Coordinates of C-alpha atoms in Angstrom, one line a residue:
M30 CA 5.1 -2.9 -35.1
S31 CA 3.5 -0.3 -33.1
A32 CA 5.4 3.4 -33.1
T33 CA 3.8 4.4 -29.8
Y34 CA 3.5 3.3 -26.5
D35 CA 1.5 5.3 -24.1
G36 CA 2.2 3.4 -20.7
F37 CA 4.7 4.7 -17.8
P38 CA 8.2 4.4 -19.4
G39 CA 9.5 0.8 -20.1
A40 CA 6.1 -0.1 -18.6
V41 CA 7.5 -0.7 -15.0
G42 CA 5.2 0.0 -12.3
V43 CA 5.4 2.0 -9.1
S44 CA 4.5 2.8 -5.8
R45 CA 5.3 4.6 -2.6
L46 CA 6.2 2.3 0.5
R47 CA 6.4 3.7 4.6
V48 CA 7.9 0.6 5.6
Y49 CA 6.3 -1.4 8.9
D50 CA 8.0 0.1 12.6
W51 CA 6.4 -3.1 14.3
P52 CA 8.7 -5.0 16.2
A53 CA 10.3 -8.0 14.1
V54 CA 10.1 -11.2 15.9
D55 CA 13.8 -11.7 15.4
G56 CA 14.0 -8.5 17.6
R57 CA 14.7 -6.1 15.2
A58 CA 12.8 -2.3 15.4
G59 CA 10.7 -3.0 12.4
G60 CA 10.6 -4.2 8.7
G61 CA 8.5 -6.0 6.1
T62 CA 7.2 -9.0 5.2
P63 CA 9.7 -11.7 3.5
H64 CA 8.6 -12.3 -0.1
L65 CA 9.8 -13.8 -3.7
H66 CA 8.9 -12.6 -7.0
L67 CA 9.4 -15.0 -9.9
T68 CA 9.0 -13.1 -13.1
C69 CA 9.9 -9.4 -12.0
S70 CA 13.1 -7.7 -10.9
E71 CA 12.1 -5.3 -8.2
G72 CA 14.2 -2.2 -7.0
Y73 CA 14.1 0.3 -4.6
V74 CA 14.9 4.4 -4.7
V75 CA 14.7 5.4 -1.0
T76 CA 13.7 8.6 0.0
A77 CA 13.4 8.9 3.8
G78 CA 14.7 6.9 6.7
R79 CA 17.2 4.1 7.4
G80 CA 17.1 0.4 6.9
A81 CA 18.3 -2.4 5.1
V82 CA 17.3 -5.0 2.6
Q83 CA 17.3 -9.0 3.5
T84 CA 18.0 -11.3 0.4
L85 CA 18.5 -14.5 0.5
T86 CA 19.1 -16.7 -3.0
T87 CA 20.8 -19.8 -3.8
S88 CA 23.8 -18.2 -3.4
G89 CA 23.7 -17.2 0.1
Y90 CA 22.6 -14.4 2.2
R91 CA 23.2 -10.5 2.4
E92 CA 22.1 -7.9 3.9
T93 CA 22.1 -4.0 1.7
P94 CA 22.4 -0.9 3.6
L95 CA 19.1 1.6 2.7
E96 CA 19.3 5.0 3.2
P97 CA 18.3 8.3 1.0
G98 CA 19.7 8.5 -2.3
V99 CA 20.8 4.2 -2.2
V100 CA 19.4 2.9 -5.2
A101 CA 19.2 -0.9 -4.6
W102 CA 17.1 -3.9 -7.0
F103 CA 17.4 -7.8 -7.2
T104 CA 15.9 -10.1 -9.9
P105 CA 13.3 -12.9 -9.9
G106 CA 13.5 -15.9 -6.9
T107 CA 15.3 -13.3 -4.8
I108 CA 13.5 -13.8 -1.3
H109 CA 13.6 -10.3 -0.1
R110 CA 12.9 -8.5 3.7
L111 CA 12.8 -4.9 4.3
I112 CA 14.6 -3.9 8.1
N113 CA 12.8 -0.5 9.2
E114 CA 15.4 1.1 11.4
G115 CA 13.6 4.0 11.9
G116 CA 11.5 6.1 9.1
L117 CA 12.4 4.0 6.2
E118 CA 10.6 5.1 2.8
I119 CA 10.8 4.1 -0.7
V120 CA 9.9 4.5 -4.0
V121 CA 9.4 0.7 -5.5
V122 CA 10.0 0.6 -9.2
M123 CA 8.4 -2.8 -10.6
Q124 CA 8.9 -4.8 -14.1
N125 CA 6.1 -5.3 -15.8
S126 CA 3.2 -2.9 -15.2
G127 CA 3.9 -3.9 -11.2
L128 CA 3.3 -7.0 -11.7
P129 CA 5.1 -8.2 -8.3
E130 CA 1.9 -6.0 -6.5
A131 CA -0.8 -7.8 -8.7
G132 CA -0.1 -11.4 -8.0
D133 CA 3.5 -12.1 -8.6
A134 CA 5.0 -12.5 -5.0
V135 CA 4.6 -15.8 -2.7
L136 CA 5.5 -14.9 0.9
T137 CA 7.8 -17.0 2.8
L138 CA 5.0 -19.1 5.1
P139 CA 4.8 -22.8 6.3
Q140 CA 5.5 -25.2 3.8
D141 CA 1.4 -26.7 4.6
L142 CA 0.1 -23.1 3.5
L143 CA 1.7 -23.5 0.1
A144 CA 0.1 -26.4 -1.0
D145 CA -2.6 -25.1 -3.3
P146 CA -3.5 -21.3 -4.7
E147 CA -7.0 -21.9 -2.0
T148 CA -5.0 -22.5 0.7
Y149 CA -2.2 -20.0 0.2
A150 CA -4.6 -17.3 -1.0
A151 CA -6.5 -17.7 2.5
A152 CA -3.1 -17.3 4.2
V153 CA -2.5 -14.1 2.8
R154 CA -5.3 -12.6 2.7
I155 CA -6.4 -8.9 4.2
P156 CA -10.0 -8.7 4.5
A157 CA -10.9 -5.3 3.1
D158 CA -14.5 -5.3 5.2
V159 CA -13.3 -4.6 9.3
P160 CA -11.8 -1.8 11.0
E161 CA -8.7 -0.6 9.9
A162 CA -7.0 -1.9 13.2
E163 CA -8.0 -5.9 12.6
Q164 CA -6.8 -5.1 9.1
E165 CA -3.1 -4.2 11.0
G166 CA -3.6 -7.4 13.2
V167 CA -4.0 -9.6 9.9
A168 CA -1.0 -7.9 8.4
R169 CA 1.7 -8.1 11.2
A170 CA 0.6 -11.5 12.5
R171 CA 1.0 -12.6 8.5
R172 CA 4.3 -10.7 8.5
D173 CA 5.1 -12.5 11.9
L174 CA 5.1 -15.8 10.4
A175 CA 6.7 -15.7 7.1
T176 CA 9.5 -13.9 9.1
R177 CA 9.8 -17.4 10.9
R178 CA 10.1 -19.3 7.9
F179 CA 12.6 -17.0 6.6
L180 CA 14.9 -17.0 9.5
E181 CA 14.5 -20.9 8.9
L182 CA 15.6 -20.9 5.6
R183 CA 18.0 -18.5 6.4
A184 CA 19.7 -20.7 9.0
A185 CA 19.3 -23.9 7.0
T186 CA 21.0 -22.3 3.8
E187 CA 23.9 -20.8 5.9
A188 CA 24.0 -24.4 7.1
G189 CA 24.8 -25.8 3.8
D190 CA 21.0 -27.4 3.5
P191 CA 20.2 -26.3 0.2
G192 CA 17.3 -28.4 0.5
P193 CA 14.5 -26.0 2.4
L194 CA 15.1 -23.4 0.0
A195 CA 14.5 -25.5 -3.0
A196 CA 11.1 -27.2 -1.8
F197 CA 10.2 -23.3 -0.9
Q198 CA 11.0 -22.5 -4.7
R199 CA 9.0 -25.1 -6.3
A200 CA 6.2 -24.9 -4.2
A201 CA 6.3 -20.8 -5.3
A202 CA 6.7 -21.7 -8.7
D203 CA 3.7 -24.4 -8.2
L204 CA 1.4 -21.3 -6.9
V205 CA 1.7 -19.4 -10.0
R206 CA 1.4 -21.5 -12.8
P207 CA -2.0 -21.6 -13.1
R208 CA -1.4 -17.7 -13.6
L209 CA 1.1 -17.3 -15.8
D210 CA -1.5 -16.9 -19.3
E211 CA -3.0 -14.2 -17.4
W212 CA 0.7 -12.5 -16.6
E213 CA 1.7 -13.3 -20.2
R214 CA -0.7 -10.7 -21.3
R215 CA 0.3 -8.2 -19.0
W216 CA 3.7 -8.6 -20.2
A217 CA 2.6 -8.6 -23.7
D218 CA 0.6 -5.4 -23.4
G219 CA 3.1 -3.9 -21.7
A220 CA 6.6 -4.2 -21.7
H221 CA 6.9 -6.3 -24.5
A222 CA 4.6 -3.4 -26.3
A223 CA 7.0 -0.5 -25.0
A224 CA 10.3 -2.7 -26.1
T225 CA 8.5 -3.3 -29.8
A226 CA 7.4 0.4 -30.0
T227 CA 11.1 1.8 -29.5
G228 CA 12.1 -1.0 -31.9
A229 CA 10.0 0.9 -34.8
Q230 CA 10.9 4.3 -33.9
F231 CA 14.7 2.9 -34.5
A232 CA 13.1 1.9 -38.0
A233 CA 11.5 4.6 -39.1
L234 CA 13.9 7.0 -38.4
R235 CA 17.1 5.5 -40.3
D236 CA 14.0 5.3 -43.0
G237 CA 13.9 8.6 -43.0
R238 CA 10.3 9.2 -41.2
E239 CA 9.7 10.7 -38.1
D240 CA 5.5 10.4 -37.7
H241 CA 5.6 9.3 -34.4
L242 CA 6.7 12.6 -33.1
A243 CA 3.1 14.0 -34.4
A244 CA 2.1 11.9 -31.8
A245 CA 3.4 12.6 -28.7
G246 CA 1.3 13.1 -25.3
V247 CA 1.3 14.1 -22.0
A248 CA 0.5 12.0 -19.1
A249 CA 0.2 12.6 -15.3
T250 CA -1.8 10.4 -12.3
G251 CA -1.9 10.4 -8.5
P252 CA -2.2 7.5 -6.1
A253 CA -5.4 5.5 -6.7
A254 CA -5.2 3.9 -3.0
R255 CA -3.0 5.3 0.3
G256 CA -1.9 3.9 2.8
R257 CA -2.6 0.2 1.9
F258 CA -1.7 -2.2 4.0
G259 CA 0.9 -4.0 1.7
M260 CA 3.5 -7.0 2.1
C261 CA 6.0 -4.5 3.6
G262 CA 4.7 -2.0 4.5
R263 CA 1.8 1.1 4.2
L264 CA 1.2 1.7 0.5
D265 CA 0.2 4.2 -2.1
V266 CA -0.5 2.5 -5.2
Y267 CA -0.5 3.8 -9.1
P268 CA -2.8 1.2 -10.4
G269 CA -3.1 2.8 -13.5
I270 CA 0.8 3.4 -14.4

């Protein structure tokens, strides 16, 4: 076992998020694009503004208020939608070296757009080679389309019909299945390696060895991109973490 891991603690990923303030299709003042993750938990550390996170699982619908100082998190399979009630800014903490922003996310799009990976990819793509105003239009249309489906899933679940949500979950799992080998390598090199290093450090200290302390180091970085159009808002991203 290796006694060192040089990545960010716990192999989590982080990003800074300014939640979209575009009026939503259900009359809310602003918000993000509803989606779920299939292998990653995700957390929010609220740094500014007010809002909420709406969540939908097989256990039902919930709305959790967000304000500075609140830390909220949820497990894989939780459909989540951020609501911006004024200046909502968040530090997002993601499992598996930021995998939620590197593929482990499926938007609540209409079922026909979940038919296969190519169809889905075309539906969610925001072109990088067009003016920002056009990128914003695509991101906003994508958000609104997913929100309408989220509202349908919520209504069915609250009416006691689990079928639509189950169908979405099956389609989401089918979409990501071809990428699992790639994701597992990311996990092995990140979270698994970090946990393995901790185990090795425990073992060394029990054996009276402290060699790993001589390999101590310091690292720092800044965002590799600022203001990118993300699922829930404008993102400052740190892909090296």
